Tab-separated table of C-alpha atoms in Angstrom:
chain	number	residue	atom	x	y	z
A	1	UNK	CA	-0.082	0.316	-0.011
A	2	UNK	CA	2.800	2.455	1.317
A	3	UNK	CA	4.860	1.223	-2.027
A	4	UNK	CA	1.522	2.521	-4.467
A	5	UNK	CA	1.129	5.353	-2.532
A	6	UNK	CA	4.918	6.368	-3.497
A	7	UNK	CA	4.405	5.649	-6.596
A	8	UNK	CA	0.681	7.613	-6.995
A	9	UNK	CA	3.048	10.477	-5.328
A	10	UNK	CA	5.652	10.361	-7.951
A	11	UNK	CA	3.362	10.193	-10.846
A	12	UNK	CA	1.818	13.271	-9.527
A	13	UNK	CA	4.544	15.467	-9.466
A	14	UNK	CA	5.256	14.331	-12.933
A	15	UNK	CA	2.217	14.901	-14.167
A	16	UNK	CA	1.346	18.520	-12.275
A	17	UNK	CA	0.227	21.072	-14.939
A	18	UNK	CA	0.879	24.660	-14.917
A	19	UNK	CA	-2.596	25.313	-12.918
A	20	UNK	CA	-2.513	28.948	-11.155
A	21	UNK	CA	-5.455	27.835	-9.037
A	22	UNK	CA	-8.625	26.053	-8.523
A	23	UNK	CA	-10.937	26.850	-11.831
A	24	UNK	CA	-14.152	25.629	-13.007
A	25	UNK	CA	-15.980	22.476	-10.934
A	26	UNK	CA	-14.338	21.811	-7.451
A	27	UNK	CA	-15.001	20.650	-3.974
A	28	UNK	CA	-13.595	22.122	-0.632
A	29	UNK	CA	-13.247	25.683	0.705
A	30	UNK	CA	-15.609	27.857	-0.754
A	31	UNK	CA	-14.370	29.834	-3.817
A	32	UNK	CA	-17.587	31.836	-4.618
A	33	UNK	CA	-18.825	33.927	-1.922
A	34	UNK	CA	-21.486	36.185	-0.991
A	35	UNK	CA	-21.665	39.719	0.640
A	36	UNK	CA	-23.404	38.136	4.092
A	37	UNK	CA	-20.528	35.330	4.239
A	38	UNK	CA	-17.738	38.289	3.660
A	39	UNK	CA	-19.349	40.143	6.744
A	40	UNK	CA	-19.809	37.153	8.770
A	41	UNK	CA	-15.838	36.337	7.899
A	42	UNK	CA	-15.430	39.929	9.259
A	43	UNK	CA	-17.013	39.352	12.380
A	44	UNK	CA	-14.713	36.398	13.411
A	45	UNK	CA	-11.627	38.207	12.495
A	46	UNK	CA	-12.378	40.887	15.006
A	47	UNK	CA	-14.555	39.141	17.786
A	48	UNK	CA	-12.312	35.981	18.006
A	49	UNK	CA	-9.560	37.616	19.344
A	50	UNK	CA	-11.629	39.872	21.578
A	51	UNK	CA	-13.994	36.971	23.401
A	52	UNK	CA	-10.277	35.106	23.494
A	53	UNK	CA	-9.389	38.526	26.056
A	54	UNK	CA	-12.749	38.535	27.705
A	55	UNK	CA	-12.483	35.033	28.908
A	56	UNK	CA	-8.819	35.907	29.972
A	57	UNK	CA	-9.996	38.762	31.976
A	58	UNK	CA	-12.831	36.934	33.214
A	59	UNK	CA	-11.009	34.218	34.555
A	60	UNK	CA	-7.981	36.130	35.723
A	61	UNK	CA	-9.597	38.632	37.271
A	62	UNK	CA	-13.395	37.634	38.440
A	63	UNK	CA	-12.832	33.924	39.104
A	64	UNK	CA	-14.239	32.861	35.662
A	65	UNK	CA	-17.572	34.377	36.473
A	66	UNK	CA	-18.301	35.069	32.904
A	67	UNK	CA	-20.888	38.082	33.008
A	68	UNK	CA	-19.177	39.738	36.283
A	69	UNK	CA	-16.838	42.210	33.896
A	70	UNK	CA	-19.415	42.931	31.672
A	71	UNK	CA	-21.872	43.832	34.577
A	72	UNK	CA	-19.263	45.963	36.362
A	73	UNK	CA	-19.157	48.332	33.306
A	74	UNK	CA	-22.480	48.259	32.993
A	75	UNK	CA	-23.548	48.821	36.842
A	76	UNK	CA	-21.035	51.940	36.757
A	77	UNK	CA	-22.142	55.602	36.577
A	78	UNK	CA	-19.572	56.499	33.899
A	79	UNK	CA	-19.466	53.408	31.141
A	80	UNK	CA	-16.397	54.383	29.658
A	81	UNK	CA	-14.262	55.299	32.646
A	82	UNK	CA	-15.515	51.868	33.970
A	83	UNK	CA	-14.236	50.244	30.904
A	84	UNK	CA	-10.963	52.148	30.818
A	85	UNK	CA	-10.178	51.384	34.686
A	86	UNK	CA	-10.888	47.693	33.903
A	87	UNK	CA	-8.872	47.172	30.699
A	88	UNK	CA	-6.085	49.106	32.485
A	89	UNK	CA	-6.268	46.470	35.645
A	90	UNK	CA	-7.027	43.296	33.800
A	91	UNK	CA	-5.155	43.522	30.377
A	92	UNK	CA	-2.452	41.244	30.260
A	93	UNK	CA	0.747	42.560	30.510
A	94	UNK	CA	3.760	42.222	27.893
A	95	UNK	CA	6.522	39.990	29.488
A	96	UNK	CA	10.153	39.417	27.838
A	97	UNK	CA	10.211	36.114	29.800
A	98	UNK	CA	6.739	35.189	28.465
A	99	UNK	CA	7.825	35.999	24.855
A	100	UNK	CA	11.027	33.634	25.416
A	101	UNK	CA	9.337	30.650	26.788
A	102	UNK	CA	6.663	30.572	23.561
A	103	UNK	CA	9.261	31.057	21.011
A	104	UNK	CA	11.591	28.308	23.021
A	105	UNK	CA	8.272	26.331	22.692
A	106	UNK	CA	7.593	26.633	18.995
A	107	UNK	CA	11.471	26.355	17.885
A	108	UNK	CA	11.453	22.916	20.393
A	109	UNK	CA	8.439	21.773	18.993
A	110	UNK	CA	9.641	22.485	15.431
A	111	UNK	CA	12.636	20.695	15.601
A	112	UNK	CA	11.159	17.566	17.450
A	113	UNK	CA	8.430	17.314	13.963
A	114	UNK	CA	11.689	17.854	11.644
A	115	UNK	CA	14.070	15.884	13.068
A	116	UNK	CA	12.467	12.961	15.262
A	117	UNK	CA	12.148	9.427	13.286
A	118	UNK	CA	8.646	9.650	11.586
A	119	UNK	CA	6.765	6.976	9.665
A	120	UNK	CA	5.163	8.743	6.296
A	121	UNK	CA	1.226	9.041	6.095
A	122	UNK	CA	-0.631	10.126	3.357
A	123	UNK	CA	-3.803	12.073	3.219
A	124	UNK	CA	-6.745	12.520	1.108
A	125	UNK	CA	-6.094	13.287	-2.506
A	126	UNK	CA	-6.889	17.221	-2.762
A	127	UNK	CA	-8.738	18.914	-5.634
A	128	UNK	CA	-5.720	19.221	-7.797
A	129	UNK	CA	-5.056	15.670	-7.555
A	130	UNK	CA	-1.779	15.575	-5.274
A	131	UNK	CA	-1.501	12.814	-2.617
A	132	UNK	CA	0.968	14.323	0.039
A	133	UNK	CA	3.511	12.706	2.191
A	134	UNK	CA	3.355	13.895	5.911
A	135	UNK	CA	5.818	13.038	9.134
A	136	UNK	CA	3.980	10.998	11.607
A	137	UNK	CA	5.831	11.328	15.085
A	138	UNK	CA	3.666	13.326	17.240
A	139	UNK	CA	3.115	10.582	19.996
A	140	UNK	CA	6.924	10.687	20.328
A	141	UNK	CA	7.200	14.503	19.901
A	142	UNK	CA	4.473	14.491	22.909
A	143	UNK	CA	6.078	11.832	25.124
A	144	UNK	CA	9.453	13.848	24.979
A	145	UNK	CA	7.759	17.243	25.742
A	146	UNK	CA	5.948	15.698	28.506
A	147	UNK	CA	8.982	14.065	29.623
A	148	UNK	CA	11.616	17.285	30.033
A	149	UNK	CA	8.370	19.380	31.280
A	150	UNK	CA	8.155	17.091	33.954
A	151	UNK	CA	11.797	16.165	34.730
A	152	UNK	CA	13.137	20.058	34.541
A	153	UNK	CA	10.119	20.954	36.970
A	154	UNK	CA	10.447	17.848	39.722
A	155	UNK	CA	14.179	16.567	39.537
A	156	UNK	CA	16.333	19.471	38.170
A	157	UNK	CA	14.523	22.325	39.760
A	158	UNK	CA	14.303	24.500	36.193
A	159	UNK	CA	11.151	25.761	36.747
A	160	UNK	CA	8.228	25.424	38.626
A	161	UNK	CA	5.561	23.041	37.264
A	162	UNK	CA	3.094	25.814	37.558
A	163	UNK	CA	5.116	27.914	35.030
A	164	UNK	CA	2.274	28.049	32.042
A	165	UNK	CA	-0.290	29.105	34.755
A	166	UNK	CA	2.231	31.656	36.289
A	167	UNK	CA	2.704	33.556	32.890
A	168	UNK	CA	-0.148	33.078	31.141
A	169	UNK	CA	-1.082	36.769	30.383
A	170	UNK	CA	1.898	37.176	28.859
A	171	UNK	CA	1.838	33.917	26.941
A	172	UNK	CA	-1.046	35.080	25.875
A	173	UNK	CA	0.589	38.530	24.151
A	174	UNK	CA	3.336	36.007	22.583
A	175	UNK	CA	0.456	33.738	21.119
A	176	UNK	CA	-1.153	36.707	19.453
A	177	UNK	CA	1.993	37.548	17.929
A	178	UNK	CA	2.715	34.904	16.478
A	179	UNK	CA	-0.898	33.907	15.775
A	180	UNK	CA	-1.140	37.023	13.537
A	181	UNK	CA	2.292	36.625	12.406
A	182	UNK	CA	1.503	33.431	10.918
A	183	UNK	CA	-1.426	34.376	9.458
A	184	UNK	CA	-0.137	37.323	7.080
A	185	UNK	CA	2.953	35.423	6.206
A	186	UNK	CA	0.583	32.739	4.804
A	187	UNK	CA	-1.537	34.916	3.034
A	188	UNK	CA	1.809	36.712	1.254
A	189	UNK	CA	3.079	33.093	0.667
A	190	UNK	CA	0.092	32.217	-1.092
A	191	UNK	CA	1.156	34.561	-3.658
A	192	UNK	CA	4.336	34.812	-4.018
A	193	UNK	CA	5.893	31.499	-3.385
A	194	UNK	CA	2.755	28.897	-3.086
A	195	UNK	CA	3.780	25.167	-1.826
A	196	UNK	CA	1.224	23.555	-4.520
A	197	UNK	CA	-0.385	26.633	-6.763
A	198	UNK	CA	-2.795	24.442	-8.586
A	199	UNK	CA	-4.899	23.817	-5.046
A	200	UNK	CA	-5.275	27.461	-3.957
A	201	UNK	CA	-8.556	29.092	-4.039
A	202	UNK	CA	-9.176	32.894	-4.586
A	203	UNK	CA	-12.651	34.475	-3.760
A	204	UNK	CA	-11.826	38.169	-4.980
A	205	UNK	CA	-12.511	38.853	-1.309
A	206	UNK	CA	-9.376	39.912	1.142
A	207	UNK	CA	-11.406	39.334	4.266
A	208	UNK	CA	-12.742	36.067	3.575
A	209	UNK	CA	-9.234	34.841	1.876
A	210	UNK	CA	-7.477	35.940	4.933
A	211	UNK	CA	-9.667	34.096	7.135
A	212	UNK	CA	-9.959	30.966	5.506
A	213	UNK	CA	-6.834	31.055	3.449
A	214	UNK	CA	-5.471	30.719	0.013
A	215	UNK	CA	-2.980	27.577	0.241
A	216	UNK	CA	-4.573	24.434	0.754
A	217	UNK	CA	-1.371	22.419	2.222
A	218	UNK	CA	1.353	25.295	2.710
A	219	UNK	CA	4.940	23.571	3.399
A	220	UNK	CA	8.669	24.417	3.860
A	221	UNK	CA	10.106	21.629	1.453
A	222	UNK	CA	8.621	18.786	0.890
A	223	UNK	CA	7.525	17.563	4.643
A	224	UNK	CA	6.976	20.558	6.874
A	225	UNK	CA	3.324	20.592	6.889
A	226	UNK	CA	2.132	24.101	8.154
A	227	UNK	CA	-1.510	22.471	9.126
A	228	UNK	CA	-0.524	19.364	10.655
A	229	UNK	CA	2.458	21.002	12.771
A	230	UNK	CA	0.438	24.069	14.005
A	231	UNK	CA	-2.607	21.985	14.716
A	232	UNK	CA	-0.899	19.098	16.396
A	233	UNK	CA	2.259	20.085	17.920
A	234	UNK	CA	2.381	23.493	19.687
A	235	UNK	CA	-1.442	23.464	19.990
A	236	UNK	CA	-2.366	19.963	21.016
A	237	UNK	CA	1.113	19.014	22.607
A	238	UNK	CA	0.193	22.161	24.691
A	239	UNK	CA	-3.425	21.037	25.757
A	240	UNK	CA	-2.236	18.635	28.353
A	241	UNK	CA	0.928	20.495	29.337
A	242	UNK	CA	-1.513	23.470	30.515
A	243	UNK	CA	-3.645	21.173	31.978
A	244	UNK	CA	-0.892	19.889	34.201
A	245	UNK	CA	0.959	23.335	34.692
A	246	UNK	CA	-2.531	24.597	36.178
A	247	UNK	CA	-3.266	21.018	38.397
A	248	UNK	CA	0.266	22.015	39.695
A	249	UNK	CA	-0.852	25.405	40.875
A	250	UNK	CA	-3.933	24.030	42.324
A	251	UNK	CA	-1.972	21.763	44.187
A	252	UNK	CA	0.640	24.764	45.407
A	253	UNK	CA	-2.809	26.471	46.733
A	254	UNK	CA	-4.793	24.218	48.103
A	255	UNK	CA	-2.244	21.644	48.988
A	256	UNK	CA	-3.887	18.697	47.175
A	257	UNK	CA	-5.257	18.309	43.714
A	258	UNK	CA	-9.110	18.047	43.769
A	259	UNK	CA	-10.658	15.018	41.890
A	260	UNK	CA	-12.409	17.563	39.116
A	261	UNK	CA	-9.316	18.313	37.893
A	262	UNK	CA	-7.880	14.981	37.883
A	263	UNK	CA	-10.873	13.601	36.099
A	264	UNK	CA	-10.573	16.694	33.775
A	265	UNK	CA	-6.682	15.514	33.046
A	266	UNK	CA	-7.634	12.022	32.595
A	267	UNK	CA	-10.053	13.313	29.964
A	268	UNK	CA	-8.093	15.512	28.298
A	269	UNK	CA	-5.112	13.447	27.621
A	270	UNK	CA	-7.044	10.320	26.691
A	271	UNK	CA	-8.262	12.779	23.781
A	272	UNK	CA	-4.866	14.224	22.769
A	273	UNK	CA	-3.267	11.034	23.185
A	274	UNK	CA	-5.795	8.973	20.756
A	275	UNK	CA	-5.078	11.874	18.431
A	276	UNK	CA	-1.111	11.060	18.764
A	277	UNK	CA	-1.469	7.564	18.492
A	278	UNK	CA	-4.024	7.614	15.106
A	279	UNK	CA	-2.151	10.714	13.925
A	280	UNK	CA	-2.071	8.784	10.563
A	281	UNK	CA	-5.793	8.854	10.817
A	282	UNK	CA	-6.227	12.910	11.132
A	283	UNK	CA	-4.735	13.232	7.724
A	284	UNK	CA	-8.116	12.097	6.089
A	285	UNK	CA	-10.184	14.400	8.447
A	286	UNK	CA	-11.669	17.352	7.525
A	287	UNK	CA	-9.026	20.188	9.033
A	288	UNK	CA	-6.480	18.561	6.218
A	289	UNK	CA	-8.682	17.225	3.851
A	290	UNK	CA	-10.805	20.215	3.456
A	291	UNK	CA	-9.399	23.691	5.228
A	292	UNK	CA	-7.261	25.897	3.778
A	293	UNK	CA	-4.524	27.355	6.021
A	294	UNK	CA	-5.838	31.224	6.945
A	295	UNK	CA	-6.409	32.994	10.468
A	296	UNK	CA	-9.088	30.272	10.747
A	297	UNK	CA	-6.079	28.192	11.503
A	298	UNK	CA	-3.051	30.055	11.758
A	299	UNK	CA	-4.271	32.101	14.429
A	300	UNK	CA	-7.018	29.775	15.883
A	301	UNK	CA	-4.167	26.822	16.560
A	302	UNK	CA	-2.002	29.697	18.069
A	303	UNK	CA	-4.502	31.439	20.535
A	304	UNK	CA	-7.726	29.649	20.248
A	305	UNK	CA	-7.004	26.443	20.871
A	306	UNK	CA	-4.751	26.430	23.630
A	307	UNK	CA	-6.205	29.346	25.467
A	308	UNK	CA	-10.341	27.821	25.416
A	309	UNK	CA	-10.108	24.156	24.738
A	310	UNK	CA	-7.950	24.121	28.216
A	311	UNK	CA	-11.022	26.872	29.991
A	312	UNK	CA	-11.861	24.165	32.904
A	313	UNK	CA	-8.308	23.814	33.931
A	314	UNK	CA	-8.466	27.744	34.623
A	315	UNK	CA	-12.050	27.108	35.924
A	316	UNK	CA	-11.382	24.904	38.499
A	317	UNK	CA	-7.948	26.160	39.346
A	318	UNK	CA	-9.875	29.402	40.901
A	319	UNK	CA	-12.861	27.372	42.032
A	320	UNK	CA	-12.404	24.214	43.924
A	321	UNK	CA	-15.053	21.510	42.895
A	322	UNK	CA	-14.650	18.115	45.268
A	323	UNK	CA	-17.275	15.776	42.991
A	324	UNK	CA	-18.782	13.354	45.228
A	325	UNK	CA	-18.166	9.713	44.249
A	326	UNK	CA	-21.712	9.394	42.477
A	327	UNK	CA	-20.869	12.766	40.656
A	328	UNK	CA	-17.411	11.806	39.596
A	329	UNK	CA	-18.581	7.969	38.233
A	330	UNK	CA	-21.159	9.650	36.208
A	331	UNK	CA	-19.107	12.494	34.705
A	332	UNK	CA	-16.155	9.658	34.096
A	333	UNK	CA	-18.762	7.388	32.422
A	334	UNK	CA	-20.584	9.820	30.030
A	335	UNK	CA	-16.669	10.727	28.790
A	336	UNK	CA	-15.359	7.370	28.608
A	337	UNK	CA	-18.763	5.809	26.893
A	338	UNK	CA	-18.468	9.034	24.311
A	339	UNK	CA	-14.554	8.124	23.781
A	340	UNK	CA	-15.854	4.531	23.061
A	341	UNK	CA	-18.393	5.715	20.397
A	342	UNK	CA	-15.506	8.313	19.095
A	343	UNK	CA	-12.460	5.703	18.488
A	344	UNK	CA	-14.803	2.699	17.580
A	345	UNK	CA	-16.641	4.903	14.762
A	346	UNK	CA	-13.599	5.984	13.247
A	347	UNK	CA	-11.995	3.112	13.213
A	348	UNK	CA	-15.054	0.843	11.076
A	349	UNK	CA	-13.800	3.520	8.634
A	350	UNK	CA	-10.152	2.724	8.938
A	351	UNK	CA	-10.798	-1.101	8.467
A	352	UNK	CA	-12.623	-0.236	5.060
A	353	UNK	CA	-10.470	1.842	3.717
A	354	UNK	CA	-7.136	-0.439	4.293
A	355	UNK	CA	-9.350	-3.327	2.973
A	356	UNK	CA	-10.825	-1.807	-0.053
A	357	UNK	CA	-14.124	-2.413	1.736
A	358	UNK	CA	-13.616	-6.474	2.332
A	359	UNK	CA	-13.839	-6.797	5.473
A	360	UNK	CA	-16.920	-7.652	8.048
A	361	UNK	CA	-18.712	-4.862	9.899
A	362	UNK	CA	-20.603	-5.648	13.042
A	363	UNK	CA	-20.313	-9.592	11.807
A	364	UNK	CA	-21.904	-8.988	8.459
A	365	UNK	CA	-19.758	-7.841	5.235
A	366	UNK	CA	-19.383	-3.951	4.563
A	367	UNK	CA	-22.149	-2.259	2.955
A	368	UNK	CA	-20.282	0.342	0.754
A	369	UNK	CA	-20.610	2.341	-2.189
A	370	UNK	CA	-18.011	2.898	-4.664
A	371	UNK	CA	-17.534	6.034	-6.201
A	372	UNK	CA	-15.363	7.837	-8.314
A	373	UNK	CA	-14.593	11.447	-8.761
A	374	UNK	CA	-12.192	13.832	-11.201
A	375	UNK	CA	-9.912	16.169	-9.942
A	376	UNK	CA	-8.749	19.264	-11.437
A	377	UNK	CA	-6.144	17.671	-13.404
A	378	UNK	CA	-8.454	15.674	-15.470
A	379	UNK	CA	-7.777	12.321	-13.609
A	380	UNK	CA	-10.701	9.942	-12.425
A	381	UNK	CA	-9.610	8.310	-8.715
A	382	UNK	CA	-11.724	5.735	-7.049
A	383	UNK	CA	-12.890	5.671	-3.308
A	384	UNK	CA	-15.323	4.432	-0.846
A	385	UNK	CA	-18.621	5.611	1.067
A	386	UNK	CA	-19.334	3.271	4.046
A	387	UNK	CA	-23.277	2.605	4.725
A	388	UNK	CA	-23.060	-0.087	7.264
A	389	UNK	CA	-22.108	-0.135	11.069
A	390	UNK	CA	-22.025	3.322	12.771
A	391	UNK	CA	-21.648	4.937	9.261
A	392	UNK	CA	-25.430	3.034	8.397
A	393	UNK	CA	-27.061	4.851	11.795
A	394	UNK	CA	-26.097	8.256	10.815
A	395	UNK	CA	-23.387	10.095	8.643
A	396	UNK	CA	-21.486	11.634	11.281
A	397	UNK	CA	-21.973	9.396	14.238
A	398	UNK	CA	-18.139	9.590	15.227
A	399	UNK	CA	-19.731	13.334	16.253
A	400	UNK	CA	-22.046	11.948	19.354
A	401	UNK	CA	-18.846	10.552	20.943
A	402	UNK	CA	-17.395	13.708	20.647
A	403	UNK	CA	-19.877	15.567	21.905
A	404	UNK	CA	-19.906	13.302	24.795
A	405	UNK	CA	-16.383	13.496	25.450
A	406	UNK	CA	-16.805	17.239	25.422
A	407	UNK	CA	-19.593	17.093	27.453
A	408	UNK	CA	-18.052	15.365	30.175
A	409	UNK	CA	-14.785	17.775	30.095
A	410	UNK	CA	-17.286	20.650	31.329
A	411	UNK	CA	-19.318	18.772	33.699
A	412	UNK	CA	-15.974	18.232	35.593
A	413	UNK	CA	-16.602	21.878	36.521
A	414	UNK	CA	-20.026	21.445	38.462
A	415	UNK	CA	-23.170	24.006	37.576
A	416	UNK	CA	-22.240	27.099	39.293
A	417	UNK	CA	-20.666	28.901	36.284
A	418	UNK	CA	-21.740	28.866	32.497
A	419	UNK	CA	-18.007	29.940	30.928
A	420	UNK	CA	-16.594	26.201	31.509
A	421	UNK	CA	-19.232	25.020	29.490
A	422	UNK	CA	-18.419	27.209	26.333
A	423	UNK	CA	-16.345	24.313	25.246
A	424	UNK	CA	-19.543	21.846	24.636
A	425	UNK	CA	-21.422	24.743	23.314
A	426	UNK	CA	-18.669	26.085	20.810
A	427	UNK	CA	-17.929	21.848	19.768
A	428	UNK	CA	-21.724	21.409	18.998
A	429	UNK	CA	-22.271	24.543	16.744
A	430	UNK	CA	-18.326	23.698	15.308
A	431	UNK	CA	-19.430	20.155	14.450
A	432	UNK	CA	-22.770	21.300	13.289
A	433	UNK	CA	-21.071	23.406	10.873
A	434	UNK	CA	-18.852	20.944	10.075
A	435	UNK	CA	-21.366	18.219	8.797
A	436	UNK	CA	-22.771	20.661	6.448
A	437	UNK	CA	-19.599	21.615	5.355
A	438	UNK	CA	-18.639	18.166	4.390
A	439	UNK	CA	-21.899	17.872	2.843
A	440	UNK	CA	-21.352	20.810	0.467
A	441	UNK	CA	-17.741	19.377	-0.028
A	442	UNK	CA	-18.929	15.393	-0.617
A	443	UNK	CA	-21.457	16.435	-3.294
A	444	UNK	CA	-19.519	18.286	-4.834
A	445	UNK	CA	-16.875	15.732	-4.813
A	446	UNK	CA	-18.972	12.508	-5.159
A	447	UNK	CA	-21.848	13.857	-7.253
A	448	UNK	CA	-24.867	10.984	-7.843
A	449	UNK	CA	-22.873	8.731	-5.887
A	450	UNK	CA	-23.599	10.951	-2.591
A	451	UNK	CA	-26.911	11.700	-3.660
A	452	UNK	CA	-27.229	7.567	-3.255
A	453	UNK	CA	-25.459	7.364	-0.319
A	454	UNK	CA	-28.056	10.298	1.102
A	455	UNK	CA	-30.848	7.910	0.642
A	456	UNK	CA	-29.097	4.655	1.908
A	457	UNK	CA	-27.864	7.148	5.170
A	458	UNK	CA	-30.548	9.964	5.419
A	459	UNK	CA	-29.725	10.745	9.234
A	460	UNK	CA	-26.751	13.611	9.487
A	461	UNK	CA	-26.115	12.835	13.306
A	462	UNK	CA	-28.879	11.768	15.422
A	463	UNK	CA	-31.129	8.913	14.102
A	464	UNK	CA	-34.853	10.528	13.268
A	465	UNK	CA	-33.611	13.898	15.221
A	466	UNK	CA	-31.149	15.197	12.807
């Protein structure tokens, strides 16, 4: 299989035409966008950084009480003066030390990605017909990173294990500096030295192209892929390390780590380690197979992911939550039932792909629709649509598991405040939107085969509901 993929890759390179961008019939990121879409894109570009900043202020100054900063300004006799005072007091402060931490972390992760031993995985074929190779060594990078973090804090005394929590505000500034730099660098790169020109998409809107990206797979060389690196390494490797740092800070504050914080770390670690253990699988998900690389992923991976995906650990550090044994067991069960669904659903698709549909699903021969699709280089390719097992229940039953895990992560924080539940609210919106994006992409890619699939599997997420 790997040999065939390498041969296909070599043929792709030889046969590549001098195409400047995706034109005509294609699939993936929208190219023709409405004025309304551009306005929404502008709103995302403006409001996303403001929301991250607001959550930082809520947690750092108001123990994660989401409404408290807004109410302080609203209840003041002079709103502008109250807002100015609040911002001067609560905005994160620039810290050269935090800048050094952040950029040392980025350089270290880049070195691990580039130089650690790796297997080579392959994503889905791009709209221009490329079958790109990826370095898969995330699990080793995660292990080395956490081993150094633990040894440096517990044995060598190089840093306090709470170093991330102690420098959270300065790190937020550093991450934004990098996130915005990366966004504009990739925007310019798409025009001046694109990695795969034929896979670019131009909408004609600066705002939309800045948000959603022009290049599909920007790279340095053949293997340093921006999307896989930035989503997987500085962001997701840091996810569990951020949790551990806030847990260490809680221990230093209380003299023990609450069972809610322990359970949260377990759930997050399970999700993160699953990601890296199955990193090759991730190469065929919507992030890699659909999204172009713009602000949405560049700034999102640098700032949105590490700050908002870890909100529960920020909350539990500032608000002690000791779960009863029954509560602990219930949240644990919800989380790991969700994980079982998430992993077993995706495993079924992996088996079908690796066997070309010649396998058993739930004790019966797998039911598949054998499809063909055409890339912009004029070549026809074959693919499969699985419509039995979990994938016969709904087209995205894996998202049911994803949402259950997300809910359990939030439930570790109890019910006193809404802010820790932002994650499940956000994930619900994100996944529902992904379902629609995936539908548009697959309909454009598979055509009549997708229409046949819709008839066989009519439900998008939950049978008889949606």
